[in-house]
GROMACS .gro file of C-alpha atoms in nm:
model
  428
    1MET     CA    1  -5.305  -8.552  -2.718
    2GLY     CA    2  -4.978  -8.595  -2.486
    3LYS     CA    3  -4.913  -8.398  -2.140
    4LYS     CA    4  -4.658  -8.190  -2.288
    5SER     CA    5  -4.895  -8.040  -2.552
    6ALA     CA    6  -5.168  -8.065  -2.357
    7ARG     CA    7  -5.048  -7.847  -2.052
    8TYR     CA    8  -4.874  -7.554  -2.265
    9ALA     CA    9  -4.845  -7.236  -2.016
   10ILE     CA   10  -5.106  -7.072  -2.084
   11ALA     CA   11  -5.531  -7.130  -2.136
   12TRP     CA   12  -5.664  -7.072  -2.467
   13MET     CA   13  -5.974  -7.207  -2.702
   14ALA     CA   14  -6.321  -7.066  -2.864
   15VAL     CA   15  -6.537  -7.372  -3.014
   16VAL     CA   16  -6.768  -7.373  -3.272
   17LEU     CA   17  -7.086  -7.409  -3.130
   18GLY     CA   18  -7.146  -7.006  -3.069
   19VAL     CA   19  -7.111  -6.893  -2.679
   20LEU     CA   20  -7.066  -7.236  -2.530
   21GLY     CA   21  -7.049  -7.169  -2.127
   22ALA     CA   22  -6.914  -6.941  -1.863
   23GLY     CA   23  -6.793  -6.906  -1.507
   24ARG     CA   24  -6.857  -6.591  -1.342
   25VAL     CA   25  -6.788  -6.473  -0.987
   26GLY     CA   26  -6.879  -6.122  -0.908
   27ALA     CA   27  -6.813  -5.911  -1.192
   28GLN     CA   28  -6.589  -6.142  -1.386
   29GLU     CA   29  -6.642  -6.395  -1.614
   30VAL     CA   30  -6.449  -6.656  -1.812
   31ARG     CA   31  -6.593  -6.827  -2.088
   32TRP     CA   32  -6.582  -7.022  -2.463
   33GLU     CA   33  -6.660  -6.837  -2.779
   34SER     CA   34  -6.809  -6.916  -3.140
   35GLY     CA   35  -6.502  -6.952  -3.363
   36GLN     CA   36  -6.438  -7.069  -3.725
   37PRO     CA   37  -6.573  -7.440  -3.757
   38LEU     CA   38  -6.309  -7.695  -3.685
   39ALA     CA   39  -6.227  -7.961  -3.915
   40ALA     CA   40  -5.968  -8.307  -3.856
   41GLY     CA   41  -5.630  -8.260  -3.919
   42GLN     CA   42  -5.645  -7.869  -4.000
   43ARG     CA   43  -5.504  -7.567  -3.836
   44ALA     CA   44  -5.741  -7.344  -3.584
   45THR     CA   45  -5.732  -7.102  -3.328
   46LEU     CA   46  -5.906  -7.127  -3.005
   47GLU     CA   47  -5.985  -6.876  -2.755
   48LEU     CA   48  -6.072  -6.853  -2.381
   49ARG     CA   49  -6.173  -6.503  -2.263
   50PHE     CA   50  -6.130  -6.343  -1.950
   51GLU     CA   51  -6.413  -6.043  -1.860
   52GLY     CA   52  -6.369  -5.822  -1.578
   53ALA     CA   53  -6.020  -5.938  -1.486
   54GLY     CA   54  -5.720  -6.112  -1.659
   55PRO     CA   55  -5.588  -6.462  -1.533
   56GLN     CA   56  -5.375  -6.499  -1.285
   57GLY     CA   57  -4.992  -6.644  -1.324
   58THR     CA   58  -5.029  -7.035  -1.528
   59VAL     CA   59  -5.333  -7.131  -1.651
   60THR     CA   60  -5.329  -7.528  -1.641
   61LEU     CA   61  -5.573  -7.674  -1.915
   62PRO     CA   62  -5.748  -8.001  -1.909
   63GLU     CA   63  -5.670  -8.307  -2.101
   64ILE     CA   64  -5.845  -8.314  -2.413
   65GLU     CA   65  -5.839  -8.637  -2.634
   66GLY     CA   66  -5.849  -8.569  -2.991
   67LEU     CA   67  -5.675  -8.226  -3.012
   68GLU     CA   68  -5.332  -8.120  -3.042
   69VAL     CA   69  -5.197  -7.800  -2.926
   70LEU     CA   70  -4.937  -7.665  -3.182
   71GLY     CA   71  -4.778  -7.415  -2.981
   72ARG     CA   72  -4.776  -7.112  -2.711
   73ALA     CA   73  -5.103  -6.963  -2.689
   74GLY     CA   74  -5.130  -6.545  -2.778
   75GLN     CA   75  -5.263  -6.294  -2.546
   76ALA     CA   76  -5.473  -5.995  -2.638
   77SER     CA   77  -5.611  -5.756  -2.440
   78ARG     CA   78  -5.877  -5.466  -2.488
   79THR     CA   79  -6.003  -5.192  -2.249
   80GLN     CA   80  -6.330  -5.023  -2.345
   81THR     CA   81  -6.509  -4.728  -2.151
   82THR     CA   82  -6.845  -4.621  -2.158
   83GLN     CA   83  -7.016  -4.266  -2.030
   84SER     CA   84  -7.337  -4.318  -1.877
   85GLY     CA   85  -7.642  -4.096  -1.863
   86TRP     CA   86  -7.597  -3.972  -1.572
   87GLY     CA   87  -7.232  -3.903  -1.625
   88ASP     CA   88  -7.038  -4.178  -1.520
   89ALA     CA   89  -6.772  -4.405  -1.677
   90LYS     CA   90  -6.741  -4.745  -1.685
   91THR     CA   91  -6.419  -4.923  -1.786
   92GLU     CA   92  -6.444  -5.314  -1.886
   93THR     CA   93  -6.159  -5.485  -1.997
   94THR     CA   94  -6.173  -5.795  -2.170
   95VAL     CA   95  -5.822  -6.089  -2.199
   96THR     CA   96  -5.823  -6.298  -2.464
   97LEU     CA   97  -5.581  -6.631  -2.475
   98ALA     CA   98  -5.583  -6.763  -2.808
   99SER     CA   99  -5.369  -7.072  -2.949
  100PRO     CA  100  -5.307  -7.292  -3.248
  101VAL     CA  101  -5.451  -7.618  -3.203
  102ARG     CA  102  -5.545  -7.890  -3.494
  103PRO     CA  103  -5.805  -8.207  -3.423
  104THR     CA  104  -5.692  -8.476  -3.485
  105ARG     CA  105  -6.000  -8.674  -3.552
  106GLU     CA  106  -6.357  -8.588  -3.683
  107GLY     CA  107  -6.668  -8.671  -3.435
  108ARG     CA  108  -6.751  -8.491  -3.087
  109LEU     CA  109  -6.456  -8.394  -2.853
  110GLU     CA  110  -6.554  -8.295  -2.488
  111ILE     CA  111  -6.376  -8.068  -2.280
  112PRO     CA  112  -6.411  -8.119  -1.915
  113SER     CA  113  -6.457  -7.850  -1.693
  114PHE     CA  114  -6.174  -7.704  -1.501
  115GLU     CA  115  -6.051  -7.382  -1.262
  116VAL     CA  116  -5.889  -7.093  -1.358
  117MET     CA  117  -5.709  -6.815  -1.115
  118THR     CA  118  -5.797  -6.486  -1.235
  119GLN     CA  119  -5.672  -6.144  -1.055
  120GLN     CA  120  -5.998  -6.137  -0.849
  121GLY     CA  121  -6.022  -6.512  -0.787
  122ARG     CA  122  -6.097  -6.854  -0.878
  123VAL     CA  123  -6.331  -6.915  -1.161
  124ARG     CA  124  -6.460  -7.235  -1.292
  125VAL     CA  125  -6.507  -7.277  -1.641
  126PRO     CA  126  -6.783  -7.541  -1.758
  127ALA     CA  127  -6.776  -7.816  -1.958
  128THR     CA  128  -6.819  -7.820  -2.320
  129ARG     CA  129  -6.818  -7.986  -2.639
  130ILE     CA  130  -6.641  -7.930  -2.980
  131ASP     CA  131  -6.777  -8.069  -3.307
  132VAL     CA  132  -6.506  -8.155  -3.538
  133GLY     CA  133  -6.631  -8.221  -3.930
  134ARG     CA  134  -6.464  -8.337  -4.224
  135THR     CA  135  -6.153  -8.180  -4.366
  136ARG     CA  136  -6.261  -8.016  -4.721
  137LEU     CA  137  -6.088  -7.800  -4.940
  138ALA     CA  138  -6.175  -7.581  -5.264
  139ARG     CA  139  -6.223  -7.741  -5.589
  140ALA     CA  140  -6.128  -7.626  -5.892
  141GLY     CA  141  -6.415  -7.413  -6.091
  142GLY     CA  142  -6.601  -7.386  -5.764
  143GLY     CA  143  -6.744  -7.607  -5.443
  144GLU     CA  144  -6.595  -7.811  -5.190
  145ILE     CA  145  -6.386  -8.151  -5.216
  146GLY     CA  146  -6.302  -8.431  -4.940
  147LEU     CA  147  -5.929  -8.389  -4.819
  148ASP     CA  148  -5.928  -8.785  -4.897
  149GLU     CA  149  -6.005  -8.709  -5.268
  150VAL     CA  150  -5.697  -8.489  -5.244
  151VAL     CA  151  -5.408  -8.616  -5.033
  152SER     CA  152  -5.399  -8.953  -4.892
  153ALA     CA  153  -5.139  -9.161  -4.707
  154GLN     CA  154  -5.039  -9.518  -4.687
  155LEU     CA  155  -4.882  -9.727  -4.397
  156LEU     CA  156  -4.675 -10.033  -4.587
  157PRO     CA  157  -4.526 -10.290  -4.379
  158ALA     CA  158  -4.289 -10.504  -4.576
  159ASP     CA  159  -4.353 -10.806  -4.378
  160ARG     CA  160  -4.712 -10.873  -4.209
  161ARG     CA  161  -4.587 -11.178  -3.998
  162PRO     CA  162  -4.301 -11.093  -3.834
  163PHE     CA  163  -4.113 -11.249  -3.584
  164ALA     CA  164  -4.121 -11.121  -3.213
  165GLY     CA  165  -3.769 -10.887  -3.267
  166GLU     CA  166  -3.735 -10.918  -3.602
  167VAL     CA  167  -3.618 -10.557  -3.756
  168PHE     CA  168  -3.836 -10.509  -4.090
  169ASP     CA  169  -3.872 -10.218  -4.351
  170LEU     CA  170  -4.179 -10.006  -4.291
  171ASP     CA  171  -4.292  -9.779  -4.567
  172PHE     CA  172  -4.510  -9.452  -4.539
  173VAL     CA  173  -4.666  -9.305  -4.848
  174VAL     CA  174  -4.780  -8.965  -4.957
  175THR     CA  175  -4.974  -8.906  -5.238
  176VAL     CA  176  -5.149  -8.621  -5.430
  177GLY     CA  177  -5.430  -8.654  -5.705
  178ALA     CA  178  -5.711  -8.433  -5.869
  179GLY     CA  179  -5.425  -8.206  -6.046
  180ARG     CA  180  -5.292  -8.048  -5.714
  181ARG     CA  181  -4.967  -7.951  -5.594
  182GLY     CA  182  -4.834  -7.975  -5.245
  183GLU     CA  183  -4.572  -7.942  -4.993
  184LEU     CA  184  -4.430  -8.183  -4.699
  185LEU     CA  185  -4.429  -8.019  -4.358
  186GLY     CA  186  -4.189  -8.201  -4.112
  187ASP     CA  187  -4.141  -8.528  -4.110
  188PRO     CA  188  -4.380  -8.836  -4.072
  189VAL     CA  189  -4.520  -8.897  -3.702
  190SER     CA  190  -4.593  -9.188  -3.540
  191ARG     CA  191  -4.729  -9.245  -3.215
  192ASP     CA  192  -4.767  -9.632  -3.199
  193PRO     CA  193  -4.674  -9.749  -2.804
  194ASN     CA  194  -4.627 -10.098  -2.965
  195LEU     CA  195  -4.351 -10.006  -3.251
  196LEU     CA  196  -3.977  -9.903  -3.249
  197ALA     CA  197  -3.896  -9.723  -3.541
  198GLY     CA  198  -3.568  -9.515  -3.646
  199ASP     CA  199  -3.572  -9.217  -3.850
  200TRP     CA  200  -3.787  -9.169  -4.144
  201GLY     CA  201  -3.486  -9.030  -4.345
  202GLU     CA  202  -3.575  -8.824  -4.666
  203GLY     CA  203  -3.848  -8.925  -4.875
  204ARG     CA  204  -3.798  -9.020  -5.264
  205SER     CA  205  -4.014  -8.908  -5.525
  206ILE     CA  206  -4.238  -9.184  -5.641
  207ARG     CA  207  -4.568  -9.296  -5.842
  208PHE     CA  208  -4.824  -9.493  -5.640
  209ASP     CA  209  -5.146  -9.625  -5.741
  210GLY     CA  210  -5.082  -9.386  -6.056
  211ARG     CA  211  -5.047  -9.064  -5.844
  212PRO     CA  212  -4.744  -8.885  -5.753
  213GLY     CA  213  -4.564  -8.869  -5.406
  214VAL     CA  214  -4.324  -8.988  -5.161
  215GLN     CA  215  -4.218  -9.265  -4.998
  216PHE     CA  216  -4.032  -9.265  -4.665
  217ARG     CA  217  -3.899  -9.597  -4.505
  218THR     CA  218  -3.758  -9.681  -4.169
  219PRO     CA  219  -3.656  -9.976  -3.986
  220ALA     CA  220  -3.899 -10.101  -3.732
  221LEU     CA  221  -3.989 -10.397  -3.500
  222LEU     CA  222  -4.258 -10.506  -3.268
  223ALA     CA  223  -4.123 -10.671  -2.923
  224GLU     CA  224  -4.437 -10.884  -2.832
  225SER     CA  225  -4.599 -11.140  -3.053
  226GLY     CA  226  -4.967 -11.177  -3.086
  227SER     CA  227  -5.245 -10.979  -3.318
  228VAL     CA  228  -5.070 -10.612  -3.310
  229ARG     CA  229  -5.295 -10.322  -3.468
  230LEU     CA  230  -5.038 -10.080  -3.600
  231SER     CA  231  -5.140  -9.695  -3.525
  232PRO     CA  232  -5.210  -9.437  -3.790
  233VAL     CA  233  -4.895  -9.214  -3.924
  234GLU     CA  234  -4.927  -8.853  -4.009
  235GLN     CA  235  -4.792  -8.603  -4.213
  236GLU     CA  236  -4.833  -8.244  -4.253
  237VAL     CA  237  -4.888  -8.113  -4.602
  238ALA     CA  238  -4.919  -7.781  -4.782
  239ILE     CA  239  -5.198  -7.840  -5.019
  240GLU     CA  240  -5.263  -7.581  -5.274
  241THR     CA  241  -5.592  -7.467  -5.329
  242GLY     CA  242  -5.565  -7.200  -5.560
  243ARG     CA  243  -5.337  -7.032  -5.778
  244SER     CA  244  -5.317  -6.614  -5.804
  245ARG     CA  245  -5.170  -6.579  -6.170
  246PRO     CA  246  -5.021  -6.821  -6.368
  247ASP     CA  247  -4.647  -6.980  -6.343
  248PRO     CA  248  -4.410  -6.958  -6.652
  249PHE     CA  249  -4.212  -7.241  -6.487
  250ASP     CA  250  -4.495  -7.486  -6.478
  251ARG     CA  251  -4.308  -7.749  -6.651
  252PHE     CA  252  -4.043  -7.734  -6.388
  253ASP     CA  253  -4.290  -7.799  -6.123
  254SER     CA  254  -4.290  -8.117  -5.910
  255PHE     CA  255  -4.544  -8.285  -5.619
  256PHE     CA  256  -4.392  -8.154  -5.288
  257GLY     CA  257  -4.175  -7.843  -5.425
  258ALA     CA  258  -3.838  -7.941  -5.575
  259ARG     CA  259  -3.775  -7.663  -5.774
  260SER     CA  260  -3.518  -7.397  -5.722
  261PRO     CA  261  -3.594  -7.146  -5.411
  262SER     CA  262  -3.547  -6.835  -5.682
  263PHE     CA  263  -3.843  -7.002  -5.903
  264SER     CA  264  -4.036  -6.992  -5.600
  265SER     CA  265  -3.995  -6.683  -5.452
  266LEU     CA  266  -4.061  -6.504  -5.785
  267PHE     CA  267  -4.326  -6.666  -5.994
  268ASP     CA  268  -4.504  -6.918  -5.733
  269ARG     CA  269  -4.809  -6.727  -5.604
  270THR     CA  270  -5.046  -7.037  -5.463
  271GLU     CA  271  -5.263  -7.060  -5.175
  272LYS     CA  272  -5.246  -7.315  -4.981
  273ALA     CA  273  -5.397  -7.532  -4.695
  274ARG     CA  274  -5.210  -7.660  -4.435
  275VAL     CA  275  -5.353  -8.003  -4.349
  276ILE     CA  276  -5.298  -8.352  -4.175
  277VAL     CA  277  -5.298  -8.639  -4.360
  278SER     CA  278  -5.310  -9.003  -4.180
  279SER     CA  279  -5.295  -9.374  -4.294
  280GLU     CA  280  -5.478  -9.621  -4.224
  281PRO     CA  281  -5.434  -9.889  -3.911
  282VAL     CA  282  -5.263 -10.193  -3.989
  283GLU     CA  283  -5.298 -10.528  -3.841
  284VAL     CA  284  -4.983 -10.742  -3.845
  285GLU     CA  285  -4.971 -11.089  -3.663
  286VAL     CA  286  -4.641 -11.063  -3.484
  287GLN     CA  287  -4.502 -11.457  -3.451
  288PRO     CA  288  -4.343 -11.572  -3.161
  289LEU     CA  289  -4.023 -11.735  -3.142
  290PRO     CA  290  -4.015 -12.113  -3.171
  291VAL     CA  291  -3.920 -12.359  -2.903
  292PRO     CA  292  -3.726 -12.481  -2.757
  293VAL     CA  293  -3.524 -12.182  -2.692
  294PRO     CA  294  -3.136 -12.289  -2.669
  295GLN     CA  295  -3.007 -12.264  -2.322
  296ASP     CA  296  -2.780 -11.963  -2.418
  297PHE     CA  297  -3.005 -11.804  -2.586
  298SER     CA  298  -3.026 -11.460  -2.417
  299GLY     CA  299  -3.286 -11.280  -2.662
  300ALA     CA  300  -3.085 -11.116  -2.944
  301VAL     CA  301  -3.291 -11.159  -3.298
  302GLY     CA  302  -3.163 -11.058  -3.636
  303GLN     CA  303  -2.837 -11.115  -3.810
  304PHE     CA  304  -2.467 -11.123  -3.604
  305GLN     CA  305  -2.146 -11.200  -3.627
  306LEU     CA  306  -1.909 -11.202  -3.324
  307LYS     CA  307  -1.542 -11.141  -3.403
  308SER     CA  308  -1.245 -11.169  -3.162
  309GLN     CA  309  -0.848 -11.042  -3.196
  310VAL     CA  310  -0.569 -11.092  -2.909
  311VAL     CA  311  -0.273 -10.861  -2.945
  312PRO     CA  312   0.032 -10.999  -2.908
  313GLN     CA  313  -0.009 -11.319  -2.983
  314LYS     CA  314   0.343 -11.422  -2.832
  315PRO     CA  315   0.394 -11.191  -2.521
  316ARG     CA  316   0.652 -11.222  -2.226
  317ALA     CA  317   0.496 -11.278  -1.874
  318GLY     CA  318   0.387 -10.992  -1.710
  319GLU     CA  319   0.340 -10.814  -2.037
  320PRO     CA  320  -0.018 -10.698  -2.093
  321VAL     CA  321  -0.206 -10.862  -2.377
  322THR     CA  322  -0.540 -10.681  -2.512
  323TRP     CA  323  -0.784 -10.932  -2.606
  324THR     CA  324  -1.078 -10.752  -2.866
  325LEU     CA  325  -1.428 -10.909  -2.850
  326SER     CA  326  -1.656 -10.720  -3.106
  327LEU     CA  327  -2.028 -10.794  -3.201
  328GLU     CA  328  -2.187 -10.654  -3.521
  329GLY     CA  329  -2.497 -10.671  -3.710
  330ARG     CA  330  -2.877 -10.576  -3.778
  331GLY     CA  331  -3.114 -10.638  -3.505
  332ASN     CA  332  -3.293 -10.549  -3.199
  333TRP     CA  333  -3.008 -10.396  -3.021
  334ALA     CA  334  -3.255 -10.215  -2.822
  335SER     CA  335  -3.398 -10.488  -2.659
  336GLY     CA  336  -3.036 -10.523  -2.437
  337VAL     CA  337  -2.808 -10.737  -2.679
  338SER     CA  338  -2.471 -10.786  -2.537
  339LEU     CA  339  -2.187 -10.952  -2.565
  340PRO     CA  340  -2.146 -11.314  -2.434
  341GLY     CA  341  -1.944 -11.331  -2.140
  342ARG     CA  342  -1.585 -11.477  -2.172
  343SER     CA  343  -1.391 -11.728  -1.904
  344ILE     CA  344  -1.051 -11.677  -1.822
  345GLY     CA  345  -0.852 -11.880  -1.614
  346PRO     CA  346  -0.652 -11.809  -1.304
  347GLU     CA  347  -0.267 -11.800  -1.477
  348LEU     CA  348  -0.452 -11.443  -1.614
  349ARG     CA  349  -0.493 -11.137  -1.444
  350THR     CA  350  -0.766 -10.954  -1.575
  351LEU     CA  351  -0.816 -10.537  -1.568
  352GLU     CA  352  -1.180 -10.345  -1.640
  353PRO     CA  353  -1.288 -10.385  -1.953
  354HIS     CA  354  -1.332 -10.098  -2.172
  355LEU     CA  355  -1.652 -10.100  -2.415
  356GLU     CA  356  -1.770  -9.905  -2.703
  357ARG     CA  357  -2.077  -9.890  -2.885
  358ASP     CA  358  -2.033  -9.761  -3.273
  359PHE     CA  359  -2.379  -9.711  -3.415
  360SER     CA  360  -2.455  -9.406  -3.675
  361GLU     CA  361  -2.676  -9.113  -3.549
  362GLY     CA  362  -3.071  -9.232  -3.563
  363ASP     CA  363  -2.960  -9.600  -3.641
  364ARG     CA  364  -3.057  -9.815  -3.354
  365PHE     CA  365  -3.115 -10.160  -3.563
  366THR     CA  366  -2.748 -10.199  -3.711
  367GLY     CA  367  -2.426 -10.130  -3.595
  368ARG     CA  368  -2.173 -10.280  -3.310
  369ILE     CA  369  -2.029 -10.319  -2.983
  370VAL     CA  370  -1.676 -10.378  -2.875
  371GLU     CA  371  -1.523 -10.486  -2.591
  372ASP     CA  372  -1.129 -10.474  -2.484
  373LEU     CA  373  -1.006 -10.701  -2.203
  374VAL     CA  374  -0.671 -10.646  -2.084
  375LEU     CA  375  -0.522 -10.993  -2.008
  376ILE     CA  376  -0.188 -11.000  -1.778
  377PRO     CA  377   0.010 -11.369  -1.774
  378GLU     CA  378   0.166 -11.441  -1.463
  379THR     CA  379   0.342 -11.744  -1.581
  380GLU     CA  380   0.533 -11.851  -1.911
  381GLY     CA  381   0.394 -12.122  -2.111
  382VAL     CA  382   0.061 -12.165  -2.344
  383HIS     CA  383  -0.231 -12.038  -2.209
  384VAL     CA  384  -0.542 -12.189  -2.392
  385LEU     CA  385  -0.817 -11.908  -2.410
  386ASP     CA  386  -1.180 -12.087  -2.405
  387PRO     CA  387  -1.404 -12.039  -2.745
  388VAL     CA  388  -1.674 -11.758  -2.695
  389ARG     CA  389  -1.991 -11.847  -2.801
  390PHE     CA  390  -2.325 -11.626  -2.939
  391VAL     CA  391  -2.624 -11.763  -2.980
  392TYR     CA  392  -2.909 -11.551  -3.158
  393PHE     CA  393  -3.230 -11.607  -3.347
  394ASP     CA  394  -3.240 -11.557  -3.708
  395PRO     CA  395  -3.554 -11.450  -3.888
  396MET     CA  396  -3.443 -11.508  -4.271
  397THR     CA  397  -3.392 -11.871  -4.155
  398GLY     CA  398  -3.654 -11.890  -3.879
  399SER     CA  399  -3.403 -12.114  -3.681
  400TYR     CA  400  -3.133 -12.060  -3.355
  401ARG     CA  401  -2.792 -11.982  -3.509
  402GLU     CA  402  -2.477 -11.920  -3.297
  403SER     CA  403  -2.104 -11.728  -3.362
  404VAL     CA  404  -1.851 -11.880  -3.216
  405VAL     CA  405  -1.467 -11.718  -3.186
  406GLN     CA  406  -1.195 -11.964  -3.141
  407PRO     CA  407  -0.881 -11.697  -2.984
  408GLU     CA  408  -0.528 -11.832  -3.068
  409ALA     CA  409  -0.345 -11.933  -2.769
  410LEU     CA  410  -0.108 -11.745  -2.615
  411GLU     CA  411   0.256 -11.836  -2.622
  412VAL     CA  412   0.410 -11.653  -2.321
  413ALA     CA  413   0.772 -11.639  -2.267
  414ALA     CA  414   1.016 -11.588  -1.967
  415GLY     CA  415   0.949 -11.243  -1.812
  416TRP     CA  416   1.283 -10.991  -1.808
  417ALA     CA  417   1.503 -11.084  -1.572
  418PRO     CA  418   1.615 -10.831  -1.340
  419SER     CA  419   1.968 -10.681  -1.401
  420THR     CA  420   2.247 -10.750  -1.167
  421PRO     CA  421   2.529 -10.478  -1.082
  422ALA     CA  422   2.853 -10.626  -1.159
  423PRO     CA  423   3.109 -10.686  -0.870
  424SER     CA  424   3.364 -10.463  -0.769
  425PRO     CA  425   3.747 -10.549  -0.823
  426PRO     CA  426   3.967 -10.644  -0.537
  427GLY     CA  427   4.062 -10.302  -0.318
  428GLY     CA  428   3.826 -10.105  -0.584
   0.00000   0.00000   0.00000
């Protein structure tokens, strides 16, 4: 779990093992309590109970591997007054901090010991353990069924042996079976630190291995060569667990709720469970770029094209000329792909270039960069501009290639002569 999730401003937690432990200072106590059983991929509420004194300020939680916090904690307090046999009144206050959480894996999770500040002083909450079981859903006709028998996910790279830096398509498919219906909640989530991927975009309905499902696709790349184990991709799904009454428009139903809102609001009376489904890790062998590497190669991998335009072609001396150089294509732009340098002779004065990047929102792999360079020829005559050469590796051919542009020469005419006033007539 990331730091941002683990440090939500309030603390929380109730776990599955009964009363797990407590820290006590004087008449106050902070303890974990029993709660609902936890299952991998399913939402739950965990609580931390303060008795005798409430929390003081912000409670910072420890890192808990395998547990994701889904939002801010809610706080509830209860005050109870009891009378003793001698007529004395005793008042007890209990404050409970509860957060929505979701275990990301099965097995035993460790909650380390940590300290909290209460209104009566600092208290240490003992370390404890949480047992996370397998997610199970209700089976039609009674009993339970494993989550993997109802909904599943697969991560499918288009290429299992891409070159380092090569952009390849990555598919993520979610399917359901056993006569279930479901609804996708949010977008697929990948936490792989080695994978550079774009937006998953809109999913499309498909049938995969005989089951209805949704397919997402994104471009991705792996920058370093070697054996790489792609981490699972996760998707939250609301799975139908029961229907309170028949839906007369059932024939319009489709997997993941593509019906109109009117049908859904009037006739959809289903019971659903929110779960997380994860793909299995995928092994990918990333190939290194071949050697020898050309001297002018700067690391660009993909398909690129260099373009050039000079306006005007026939200026006068002293008149500015704009030389536009652009590079476009699909590749590893995020790795620092840039325009090659230009060689300018001493007969041409240059001004500060202007650079623009043209990429669609959410697309980091396809686009172009454009640089305008203003040249001012100082003298008349023919000025030859040197060619510009861009070297890249094309994974489709498995070879290094180059894109070269040769701008046309500038034909510079004489500059405008300054006007001379006419001489005054004699005696004028």
